[in-house]
Amino acid sequence: MLYPLDPFSGRTRRRAGWIAAALLILLTGCRSEAPVITARFMAFDSIVDLSLVRVEPALAARAENLIEQDFRFLDSTLDTWKTGAMERVNKLLPTGESFVAPPAILPLVRMSQTYERLSGGLFNPALGNLIALWGFNVPQPECNPPPRDQVIERWVKANPRMADIKLDGLEIQGNNRALRLDFHPIIRGYAIDLAIALIKELGIRDALVQIGPDLRAIGDRGGQPWRIPIRRPSGAGVLAVLKVMGDESVATTAAYDRDFIYGGQNYHHILDPRTGHPARGTRSVTVVHGDAATASAAATALFIAGPKHWHEVAQAFGLRYVILVDSKGTVHLNPELHARLDIVDANAELIVSPPLASPAAAATVHPRANPA
């Protein structure tokens, strides 16, 4: 089983089966070939892809079964909009009463409070009511009229934040009647980190776990780097390819992930807590980081910060590699990531930012930014 993992303190369909039992890749050095076993199943309303290198089929099957089992548990436990544990949490939080929360939820609350501080409030999973108001509480939102400005302003004024939640051991207490948690921005990254921890415990050194646009890769792919495509902001085609070796996560937040068109205007699910409306100025953000949960949270915060303020938010998170595509299609990225990318789209307009600070030099708190 997977156990809750907090980086700051120490739906599902039956599997489609192993797609390839032994894909052979040419290697360099003393090895001549290595089998790559892959699997695919559904979880978190997304396709889950597993790739395991130099692993016996029996061990690979065990890893897949354990990961799918635990993903099913997390999916049912953390789903905000279905009957279950999160439904009870979200009913009790606005009351101000202290209650015992499911253990699986507590690490996500702690992480989200940290990410909220680092982002100056741009990352905020406490906006569940606002998300439902817009109709983004489903995988495929309907093309309904957007909410009235007066209603949106009421929720913005209520200002529910992760900081309004108090943790005391297993007990949790809310201090804002507008609170409703929706961990969708980091659930996939969190689950990926847990899966990688399990894979390592099984003694597997080379693997990739991907849920939708988010992934984490360890080791290598038969002596070669994992080649990770970064999609164009439209979602069609490849903008660039990133080579990953060792242990890195890649997370992408994009407007095309969940959106709808009404009256000729596109509305996406990434809401700016300061305005209550979909964030403007950005089409997609990709972050490369050591763990997937942080990468997912940072990508959301940088999307909202936009092309004018992404760099300072990235420094607050201690990020080293960021690529942001603005609403005009211009690609903003830091020089450290630029050096690692193979640009596929020769027509892409690039703006290379000043270097990002190293994680050790990152600020611990970022002031609440103003809307771009």
mmCIF file of C-alpha atoms in Angstrom:
data_model
loop_
_atom_site.group_PDB
_atom_site.id
_atom_site.type_symbol
_atom_site.label_atom_id
_atom_site.label_comp_id
_atom_site.label_asym_id
_atom_site.label_seq_id
_atom_site.Cartn_x
_atom_site.Cartn_y
_atom_site.Cartn_z
ATOM 1 C CA MET A 1 0.000 0.000 0.000
ATOM 2 C CA LEU A 2 1.018 3.626 -0.466
ATOM 3 C CA TYR A 3 1.251 5.754 2.623
ATOM 4 C CA PRO A 4 0.744 9.532 2.909
ATOM 5 C CA LEU A 5 3.881 11.398 1.947
ATOM 6 C CA ASP A 6 4.553 15.037 2.829
ATOM 7 C CA PRO A 7 7.637 16.555 1.103
ATOM 8 C CA PHE A 8 7.835 19.245 3.759
ATOM 9 C CA SER A 9 8.058 16.763 6.652
ATOM 10 C CA GLY A 10 9.866 13.742 5.819
ATOM 11 C CA ARG A 11 -13.182 6.198 -11.408
ATOM 12 C CA THR A 12 -10.729 3.935 -12.063
ATOM 13 C CA ARG A 13 -11.131 1.353 -14.832
ATOM 14 C CA ARG A 14 -9.575 -2.099 -14.705
ATOM 15 C CA ARG A 15 -6.160 -2.027 -16.219
ATOM 16 C CA ALA A 16 -5.961 -2.369 -19.946
ATOM 17 C CA GLY A 17 -3.106 -4.798 -19.381
ATOM 18 C CA TRP A 18 0.553 -4.638 -20.126
ATOM 19 C CA ILE A 19 0.871 -3.043 -23.542
ATOM 20 C CA ALA A 20 4.243 -4.523 -24.221
ATOM 21 C CA ALA A 21 5.897 -7.247 -22.186
ATOM 22 C CA ALA A 22 9.382 -6.635 -23.483
ATOM 23 C CA LEU A 23 10.128 -3.612 -25.639
ATOM 24 C CA LEU A 24 13.834 -3.756 -26.514
ATOM 25 C CA ILE A 25 15.908 -0.581 -26.715
ATOM 26 C CA LEU A 26 19.462 -0.218 -27.986
ATOM 27 C CA LEU A 27 21.813 0.749 -25.178
ATOM 28 C CA THR A 28 25.296 2.148 -24.895
ATOM 29 C CA GLY A 29 28.219 0.832 -22.878
ATOM 30 C CA CYS A 30 28.415 -2.733 -21.598
ATOM 31 C CA ARG A 31 24.651 -3.331 -21.841
ATOM 32 C CA SER A 32 23.235 -4.366 -25.168
ATOM 33 C CA GLU A 33 19.491 -4.139 -24.633
ATOM 34 C CA ALA A 34 16.930 -3.547 -21.875
ATOM 35 C CA PRO A 35 13.254 -4.512 -21.657
ATOM 36 C CA VAL A 36 10.745 -1.704 -21.040
ATOM 37 C CA ILE A 37 7.417 -2.932 -19.714
ATOM 38 C CA THR A 38 4.511 -0.511 -19.984
ATOM 39 C CA ALA A 39 0.963 -0.441 -18.617
ATOM 40 C CA ARG A 40 -2.031 1.851 -18.922
ATOM 41 C CA PHE A 41 -5.215 2.305 -16.869
ATOM 42 C CA MET A 42 -7.573 5.097 -15.798
ATOM 43 C CA ALA A 43 -7.534 7.103 -12.571
ATOM 44 C CA PHE A 44 -8.317 10.675 -11.550
ATOM 45 C CA ASP A 45 -10.277 11.120 -14.797
ATOM 46 C CA SER A 46 -7.003 10.695 -16.688
ATOM 47 C CA ILE A 47 -4.924 8.032 -18.382
ATOM 48 C CA VAL A 48 -2.177 6.612 -16.168
ATOM 49 C CA ASP A 49 0.940 5.364 -17.945
ATOM 50 C CA LEU A 50 3.620 3.258 -16.249
ATOM 51 C CA SER A 51 6.986 2.424 -17.796
ATOM 52 C CA LEU A 52 9.359 0.084 -15.947
ATOM 53 C CA VAL A 53 12.863 -0.719 -17.217
ATOM 54 C CA ARG A 54 14.910 -3.860 -16.513
ATOM 55 C CA VAL A 55 12.152 -5.382 -14.363
ATOM 56 C CA GLU A 56 10.971 -8.995 -14.290
ATOM 57 C CA PRO A 57 7.363 -9.343 -15.523
ATOM 58 C CA ALA A 58 6.165 -10.685 -12.148
ATOM 59 C CA LEU A 59 7.571 -7.694 -10.277
ATOM 60 C CA ALA A 60 6.215 -5.299 -12.911
ATOM 61 C CA ALA A 61 2.735 -6.806 -12.561
ATOM 62 C CA ARG A 62 2.950 -6.490 -8.778
ATOM 63 C CA ALA A 63 3.954 -2.834 -9.042
ATOM 64 C CA GLU A 64 1.104 -2.100 -11.421
ATOM 65 C CA ASN A 65 -1.479 -3.839 -9.233
ATOM 66 C CA LEU A 66 -0.349 -2.011 -6.094
ATOM 67 C CA ILE A 67 -0.272 1.366 -7.805
ATOM 68 C CA GLU A 68 -3.693 0.914 -9.397
ATOM 69 C CA GLN A 69 -5.150 -0.250 -6.091
ATOM 70 C CA ASP A 70 -3.795 2.755 -4.236
ATOM 71 C CA PHE A 71 -4.764 5.193 -6.977
ATOM 72 C CA ARG A 72 -8.323 3.865 -6.732
ATOM 73 C CA PHE A 73 -8.285 4.451 -2.976
ATOM 74 C CA LEU A 74 -6.913 7.996 -3.312
ATOM 75 C CA ASP A 75 -9.345 8.815 -6.101
ATOM 76 C CA SER A 76 -12.371 7.771 -4.063
ATOM 77 C CA THR A 77 -11.075 9.368 -0.852
ATOM 78 C CA LEU A 78 -10.004 12.721 -2.290
ATOM 79 C CA ASP A 79 -12.739 13.268 -4.870
ATOM 80 C CA THR A 80 -14.360 16.547 -3.820
ATOM 81 C CA TRP A 81 -17.582 16.164 -5.752
ATOM 82 C CA LYS A 82 -18.712 12.633 -4.902
ATOM 83 C CA THR A 83 -20.122 11.026 -1.790
ATOM 84 C CA GLY A 84 -17.235 10.094 0.460
ATOM 85 C CA ALA A 85 -14.616 11.406 2.834
ATOM 86 C CA MET A 86 -14.121 14.785 1.157
ATOM 87 C CA GLU A 87 -17.849 15.426 1.135
ATOM 88 C CA ARG A 88 -17.902 15.107 4.925
ATOM 89 C CA VAL A 89 -14.819 17.304 5.306
ATOM 90 C CA ASN A 90 -16.331 20.037 3.164
ATOM 91 C CA LYS A 91 -19.595 19.925 5.115
ATOM 92 C CA LEU A 92 -17.848 20.326 8.468
ATOM 93 C CA LEU A 93 -15.167 22.890 7.578
ATOM 94 C CA PRO A 94 -17.571 25.856 7.239
ATOM 95 C CA THR A 95 -19.154 25.123 10.626
ATOM 96 C CA GLY A 96 -16.058 26.062 12.611
ATOM 97 C CA GLU A 97 -16.229 22.809 14.563
ATOM 98 C CA SER A 98 -13.127 20.728 15.163
ATOM 99 C CA PHE A 99 -13.318 17.182 13.807
ATOM 100 C CA VAL A 100 -11.122 14.206 12.985
ATOM 101 C CA ALA A 101 -10.201 14.212 9.309
ATOM 102 C CA PRO A 102 -9.303 11.181 7.181
ATOM 103 C CA PRO A 103 -5.507 10.688 7.451
ATOM 104 C CA ALA A 104 -5.107 10.704 3.660
ATOM 105 C CA ILE A 105 -6.308 14.318 3.514
ATOM 106 C CA LEU A 106 -3.970 15.802 6.108
ATOM 107 C CA PRO A 107 -0.746 15.772 4.022
ATOM 108 C CA LEU A 108 -2.561 17.570 1.207
ATOM 109 C CA VAL A 109 -3.777 20.257 3.609
ATOM 110 C CA ARG A 110 -0.268 20.793 4.980
ATOM 111 C CA MET A 111 1.301 20.887 1.539
ATOM 112 C CA SER A 112 -1.361 23.256 0.215
ATOM 113 C CA GLN A 113 -0.855 25.645 3.100
ATOM 114 C CA THR A 114 2.847 25.781 2.308
ATOM 115 C CA TYR A 115 2.234 26.242 -1.417
ATOM 116 C CA GLU A 116 -0.280 28.994 -0.666
ATOM 117 C CA ARG A 117 2.334 30.886 1.342
ATOM 118 C CA LEU A 118 5.037 30.459 -1.284
ATOM 119 C CA SER A 119 2.721 31.649 -4.052
ATOM 120 C CA GLY A 120 1.403 34.700 -2.219
ATOM 121 C CA GLY A 121 -2.084 33.164 -2.282
ATOM 122 C CA LEU A 122 -2.155 32.391 -5.994
ATOM 123 C CA PHE A 123 -2.335 28.652 -5.325
ATOM 124 C CA ASN A 124 -5.530 28.150 -3.346
ATOM 125 C CA PRO A 125 -7.427 24.807 -3.182
ATOM 126 C CA ALA A 126 -9.924 26.380 -0.743
ATOM 127 C CA LEU A 127 -11.860 27.881 -3.683
ATOM 128 C CA GLY A 128 -14.104 24.840 -4.175
ATOM 129 C CA ASN A 129 -17.315 26.852 -4.076
ATOM 130 C CA LEU A 130 -16.061 29.247 -6.721
ATOM 131 C CA ILE A 131 -14.940 26.338 -8.903
ATOM 132 C CA ALA A 132 -18.433 24.813 -8.645
ATOM 133 C CA LEU A 133 -20.012 28.183 -9.403
ATOM 134 C CA TRP A 134 -18.166 28.233 -12.732
ATOM 135 C CA GLY A 135 -19.064 24.604 -13.441
ATOM 136 C CA PHE A 136 -15.483 23.349 -13.347
ATOM 137 C CA ASN A 137 -16.257 20.675 -10.762
ATOM 138 C CA VAL A 138 -16.638 18.106 -13.538
ATOM 139 C CA PRO A 139 -14.108 16.682 -16.020
ATOM 140 C CA GLN A 140 -15.968 18.186 -19.012
ATOM 141 C CA PRO A 141 -17.699 21.466 -18.123
ATOM 142 C CA GLU A 142 -20.848 22.419 -20.026
ATOM 143 C CA CYS A 143 -21.150 25.535 -22.157
ATOM 144 C CA ASN A 144 -23.309 27.478 -19.711
ATOM 145 C CA PRO A 145 -23.289 31.252 -19.202
ATOM 146 C CA PRO A 146 -20.526 32.387 -16.830
ATOM 147 C CA PRO A 147 -21.596 33.402 -13.314
ATOM 148 C CA ARG A 148 -22.816 36.930 -12.664
ATOM 149 C CA ASP A 149 -20.146 39.377 -11.525
ATOM 150 C CA GLN A 150 -22.020 40.151 -8.290
ATOM 151 C CA VAL A 151 -22.001 36.491 -7.281
ATOM 152 C CA ILE A 152 -18.316 36.105 -8.109
ATOM 153 C CA GLU A 153 -17.467 39.234 -6.139
ATOM 154 C CA ARG A 154 -19.283 37.840 -3.099
ATOM 155 C CA TRP A 155 -17.080 34.719 -3.087
ATOM 156 C CA VAL A 156 -13.921 36.761 -3.690
ATOM 157 C CA LYS A 157 -14.810 39.026 -0.783
ATOM 158 C CA ALA A 158 -15.330 35.984 1.445
ATOM 159 C CA ASN A 159 -11.674 35.147 0.654
ATOM 160 C CA PRO A 160 -11.480 31.469 1.707
ATOM 161 C CA ARG A 161 -7.842 30.428 2.136
ATOM 162 C CA MET A 162 -5.859 27.407 3.204
ATOM 163 C CA ALA A 163 -4.599 29.577 6.060
ATOM 164 C CA ASP A 164 -8.176 29.526 7.416
ATOM 165 C CA ILE A 165 -7.704 25.852 8.292
ATOM 166 C CA LYS A 166 -6.170 24.787 11.591
ATOM 167 C CA LEU A 167 -4.538 21.399 12.057
ATOM 168 C CA ASP A 168 -4.013 19.805 15.454
ATOM 169 C CA GLY A 169 -2.859 16.227 15.172
ATOM 170 C CA LEU A 170 -5.630 14.348 13.387
ATOM 171 C CA GLU A 171 -8.123 17.128 14.039
ATOM 172 C CA ILE A 172 -8.974 19.857 11.558
ATOM 173 C CA GLN A 173 -10.964 23.062 11.963
ATOM 174 C CA GLY A 174 -12.127 25.713 9.497
ATOM 175 C CA ASN A 175 -12.377 29.418 10.279
ATOM 176 C CA ASN A 176 -14.215 30.641 7.173
ATOM 177 C CA ARG A 177 -17.775 29.743 6.166
ATOM 178 C CA ALA A 178 -16.807 29.965 2.485
ATOM 179 C CA LEU A 179 -14.298 27.100 2.709
ATOM 180 C CA ARG A 180 -14.593 24.168 0.318
ATOM 181 C CA LEU A 181 -11.513 22.153 -0.568
ATOM 182 C CA ASP A 182 -10.744 20.999 -4.093
ATOM 183 C CA PHE A 183 -7.303 19.402 -4.444
ATOM 184 C CA HIS A 184 -7.624 18.794 -8.187
ATOM 185 C CA PRO A 185 -4.536 20.923 -9.011
ATOM 186 C CA ILE A 186 -2.202 18.640 -7.034
ATOM 187 C CA ILE A 187 -3.944 15.267 -6.658
ATOM 188 C CA ARG A 188 -2.212 13.823 -9.720
ATOM 189 C CA GLY A 189 1.212 15.067 -8.670
ATOM 190 C CA TYR A 190 0.699 13.809 -5.118
ATOM 191 C CA ALA A 191 -0.337 10.366 -6.366
ATOM 192 C CA ILE A 192 2.659 10.222 -8.700
ATOM 193 C CA ASP A 193 5.043 10.928 -5.810
ATOM 194 C CA LEU A 194 3.478 8.143 -3.758
ATOM 195 C CA ALA A 195 3.732 5.738 -6.688
ATOM 196 C CA ILE A 196 7.420 6.544 -7.203
ATOM 197 C CA ALA A 197 8.042 5.977 -3.480
ATOM 198 C CA LEU A 198 6.432 2.529 -3.779
ATOM 199 C CA ILE A 199 8.411 1.722 -6.922
ATOM 200 C CA LYS A 200 11.641 2.559 -5.135
ATOM 201 C CA GLU A 201 10.630 0.377 -2.179
ATOM 202 C CA LEU A 202 10.197 -2.521 -4.613
ATOM 203 C CA GLY A 203 13.789 -2.046 -5.723
ATOM 204 C CA ILE A 204 12.960 -0.665 -9.158
ATOM 205 C CA ARG A 205 15.481 1.973 -10.178
ATOM 206 C CA ASP A 206 14.314 3.038 -13.664
ATOM 207 C CA ALA A 207 10.672 3.988 -14.136
ATOM 208 C CA LEU A 208 8.226 6.631 -15.288
ATOM 209 C CA VAL A 209 4.748 7.329 -13.878
ATOM 210 C CA GLN A 210 2.502 9.715 -15.792
ATOM 211 C CA ILE A 211 -1.051 10.895 -15.118
ATOM 212 C CA GLY A 212 -2.350 13.129 -17.877
ATOM 213 C CA PRO A 213 0.192 15.935 -18.383
ATOM 214 C CA ASP A 214 2.053 15.301 -15.120
ATOM 215 C CA LEU A 215 4.852 12.779 -14.622
ATOM 216 C CA ARG A 216 7.897 11.763 -12.655
ATOM 217 C CA ALA A 217 10.801 9.756 -14.014
ATOM 218 C CA ILE A 218 13.611 8.032 -12.127
ATOM 219 C CA GLY A 219 16.796 6.527 -13.487
ATOM 220 C CA ASP A 220 16.944 6.235 -17.260
ATOM 221 C CA ARG A 221 15.267 4.470 -20.173
ATOM 222 C CA GLY A 222 17.727 1.732 -20.927
ATOM 223 C CA GLY A 223 20.835 3.913 -20.705
ATOM 224 C CA GLN A 224 19.191 6.803 -22.516
ATOM 225 C CA PRO A 225 17.365 9.817 -21.052
ATOM 226 C CA TRP A 226 13.617 9.839 -20.806
ATOM 227 C CA ARG A 227 12.454 12.086 -23.666
ATOM 228 C CA ILE A 228 9.508 14.171 -22.460
ATOM 229 C CA PRO A 229 7.489 16.112 -25.056
ATOM 230 C CA ILE A 230 6.207 19.537 -24.036
ATOM 231 C CA ARG A 231 3.012 20.196 -25.940
ATOM 232 C CA ARG A 232 2.082 23.390 -27.720
ATOM 233 C CA PRO A 233 -0.334 25.565 -25.706
ATOM 234 C CA SER A 234 -3.173 24.491 -28.012
ATOM 235 C CA GLY A 235 -2.615 20.908 -26.846
ATOM 236 C CA ALA A 236 -1.893 19.791 -30.406
ATOM 237 C CA GLY A 237 1.644 19.100 -31.490
ATOM 238 C CA VAL A 238 4.966 19.369 -29.690
ATOM 239 C CA LEU A 239 6.697 22.587 -28.749
ATOM 240 C CA ALA A 240 9.896 21.074 -27.400
ATOM 241 C CA VAL A 241 11.439 17.897 -26.017
ATOM 242 C CA LEU A 242 13.063 17.676 -22.588
ATOM 243 C CA LYS A 243 15.580 15.000 -21.640
ATOM 244 C CA VAL A 244 15.234 13.726 -18.074
ATOM 245 C CA MET A 245 17.575 11.455 -16.107
ATOM 246 C CA GLY A 246 17.940 10.769 -12.407
ATOM 247 C CA ASP A 247 14.798 11.792 -10.558
ATOM 248 C CA GLU A 248 12.685 14.658 -11.891
ATOM 249 C CA SER A 249 9.037 15.605 -12.281
ATOM 250 C CA VAL A 250 7.413 17.512 -15.116
ATOM 251 C CA ALA A 251 4.004 19.142 -14.569
ATOM 252 C CA THR A 252 1.951 21.171 -17.018
ATOM 253 C CA THR A 253 -1.012 23.429 -16.291
ATOM 254 C CA ALA A 254 -2.846 24.484 -19.435
ATOM 255 C CA ALA A 255 -6.028 26.284 -20.372
ATOM 256 C CA TYR A 256 -7.043 23.441 -22.696
ATOM 257 C CA ASP A 257 -7.218 20.906 -19.862
ATOM 258 C CA ARG A 258 -10.752 21.944 -18.814
ATOM 259 C CA ASP A 259 -12.558 24.749 -20.588
ATOM 260 C CA PHE A 260 -15.737 25.760 -22.405
ATOM 261 C CA ILE A 261 -16.779 28.358 -24.963
ATOM 262 C CA TYR A 262 -19.788 30.614 -24.441
ATOM 263 C CA GLY A 263 -20.713 33.615 -26.550
ATOM 264 C CA GLY A 264 -17.577 33.171 -28.590
ATOM 265 C CA GLN A 265 -15.305 33.496 -25.547
ATOM 266 C CA ASN A 266 -13.209 30.768 -24.004
ATOM 267 C CA TYR A 267 -13.335 30.183 -20.239
ATOM 268 C CA HIS A 268 -10.851 27.845 -18.564
ATOM 269 C CA HIS A 269 -10.691 26.271 -15.099
ATOM 270 C CA ILE A 270 -7.624 28.034 -13.670
ATOM 271 C CA LEU A 271 -9.266 30.698 -11.536
ATOM 272 C CA ASP A 272 -7.433 33.706 -10.158
ATOM 273 C CA PRO A 273 -8.300 33.952 -6.419
ATOM 274 C CA ARG A 274 -7.936 37.747 -6.597
ATOM 275 C CA THR A 275 -10.625 38.230 -9.259
ATOM 276 C CA GLY A 276 -12.682 35.030 -9.208
ATOM 277 C CA HIS A 277 -12.347 34.808 -12.987
ATOM 278 C CA PRO A 278 -10.162 32.583 -15.177
ATOM 279 C CA ALA A 279 -6.591 33.863 -15.097
ATOM 280 C CA ARG A 280 -5.595 35.966 -18.090
ATOM 281 C CA GLY A 281 -2.383 36.317 -20.014
ATOM 282 C CA THR A 282 -1.242 32.671 -19.939
ATOM 283 C CA ARG A 283 -2.004 29.604 -22.057
ATOM 284 C CA SER A 284 0.227 26.991 -20.443
ATOM 285 C CA VAL A 285 2.999 26.521 -17.891
ATOM 286 C CA THR A 286 5.402 23.617 -17.509
ATOM 287 C CA VAL A 287 7.545 23.188 -14.401
ATOM 288 C CA VAL A 288 10.398 20.730 -13.849
ATOM 289 C CA HIS A 289 11.077 19.916 -10.193
ATOM 290 C CA GLY A 290 12.182 17.153 -7.881
ATOM 291 C CA ASP A 291 8.705 16.113 -6.767
ATOM 292 C CA ALA A 292 5.484 16.121 -8.753
ATOM 293 C CA ALA A 293 3.206 17.704 -6.142
ATOM 294 C CA THR A 294 5.363 20.826 -5.883
ATOM 295 C CA ALA A 295 5.697 21.016 -9.659
ATOM 296 C CA SER A 296 1.897 20.828 -10.047
ATOM 297 C CA ALA A 297 1.220 23.506 -7.435
ATOM 298 C CA ALA A 298 3.903 25.798 -8.828
ATOM 299 C CA ALA A 299 2.624 25.417 -12.402
ATOM 300 C CA THR A 300 -0.833 26.545 -11.262
ATOM 301 C CA ALA A 301 0.563 29.522 -9.340
ATOM 302 C CA LEU A 302 2.788 30.615 -12.237
ATOM 303 C CA PHE A 303 -0.115 30.333 -14.691
ATOM 304 C CA ILE A 304 -2.055 32.812 -12.546
ATOM 305 C CA ALA A 305 0.978 35.058 -11.996
ATOM 306 C CA GLY A 306 1.262 35.407 -15.762
ATOM 307 C CA PRO A 307 4.108 36.568 -18.002
ATOM 308 C CA LYS A 308 4.776 39.682 -15.917
ATOM 309 C CA HIS A 309 5.202 38.043 -12.509
ATOM 310 C CA TRP A 310 6.021 34.360 -13.088
ATOM 311 C CA HIS A 311 9.740 34.812 -12.462
ATOM 312 C CA GLU A 312 9.369 36.133 -8.915
ATOM 313 C CA VAL A 313 6.863 33.415 -7.984
ATOM 314 C CA ALA A 314 9.212 30.791 -9.443
ATOM 315 C CA GLN A 315 12.015 32.120 -7.240
ATOM 316 C CA ALA A 316 9.762 31.946 -4.178
ATOM 317 C CA PHE A 317 9.202 28.245 -4.917
ATOM 318 C CA GLY A 318 12.919 27.696 -5.470
ATOM 319 C CA LEU A 319 12.319 26.485 -9.013
ATOM 320 C CA ARG A 320 15.131 25.889 -11.491
ATOM 321 C CA TYR A 321 13.245 25.094 -14.709
ATOM 322 C CA VAL A 322 10.118 26.866 -16.003
ATOM 323 C CA ILE A 323 8.487 27.430 -19.395
ATOM 324 C CA LEU A 324 5.432 29.690 -19.773
ATOM 325 C CA VAL A 325 3.495 30.360 -22.978
ATOM 326 C CA ASP A 326 1.533 33.598 -22.867
ATOM 327 C CA SER A 327 -1.791 34.397 -24.532
ATOM 328 C CA LYS A 328 0.005 35.615 -27.679
ATOM 329 C CA GLY A 329 1.924 32.365 -28.017
ATOM 330 C CA THR A 330 5.268 33.791 -26.913
ATOM 331 C CA VAL A 331 7.397 31.330 -24.957
ATOM 332 C CA HIS A 332 8.989 32.595 -21.734
ATOM 333 C CA LEU A 333 11.631 30.397 -20.109
ATOM 334 C CA ASN A 334 14.704 30.643 -17.968
ATOM 335 C CA PRO A 335 18.165 29.997 -19.454
ATOM 336 C CA GLU A 336 18.750 26.849 -17.385
ATOM 337 C CA LEU A 337 15.760 25.142 -19.005
ATOM 338 C CA HIS A 338 16.508 26.595 -22.430
ATOM 339 C CA ALA A 339 19.868 24.823 -22.362
ATOM 340 C CA ARG A 340 18.139 21.459 -21.769
ATOM 341 C CA LEU A 341 15.435 21.720 -24.422
ATOM 342 C CA ASP A 342 15.320 20.529 -27.999
ATOM 343 C CA ILE A 343 12.991 23.067 -29.598
ATOM 344 C CA VAL A 344 10.729 21.322 -32.121
ATOM 345 C CA ASP A 345 8.572 24.284 -33.135
ATOM 346 C CA ALA A 346 11.009 26.395 -35.176
ATOM 347 C CA ASN A 347 8.453 29.216 -35.411
ATOM 348 C CA ALA A 348 8.139 29.666 -31.645
ATOM 349 C CA GLU A 349 9.085 33.104 -30.375
ATOM 350 C CA LEU A 350 11.287 32.753 -27.288
ATOM 351 C CA ILE A 351 11.973 35.195 -24.474
ATOM 352 C CA VAL A 352 14.750 33.969 -22.180
ATOM 353 C CA SER A 353 14.461 35.392 -18.668
ATOM 354 C CA PRO A 354 17.237 36.134 -16.168
ATOM 355 C CA PRO A 355 18.476 33.003 -14.356
ATOM 356 C CA LEU A 356 16.391 31.609 -11.519
ATOM 357 C CA ALA A 357 17.799 31.416 -8.017
ATOM 358 C CA SER A 358 18.888 28.040 -6.705
ATOM 359 C CA PRO A 359 16.486 26.294 -4.296
ATOM 360 C CA ALA A 360 18.800 27.067 -1.374
ATOM 361 C CA ALA A 361 18.469 30.796 -2.064
ATOM 362 C CA ALA A 362 14.698 30.773 -2.452
ATOM 363 C CA ALA A 363 12.527 32.967 -0.254
ATOM 364 C CA THR A 364 10.286 31.160 2.192
ATOM 365 C CA VAL A 365 7.344 33.545 1.794
ATOM 366 C CA HIS A 366 6.203 35.459 -1.275
ATOM 367 C CA PRO A 367 4.107 38.608 -0.794
ATOM 368 C CA ARG A 368 0.591 38.469 -2.133
ATOM 369 C CA ALA A 369 0.899 39.664 -5.720
ATOM 370 C CA ASN A 370 -1.401 42.078 -7.504
ATOM 371 C CA PRO A 371 -3.371 40.934 -10.540
ATOM 372 C CA ALA A 372 -1.468 41.340 -13.798
#
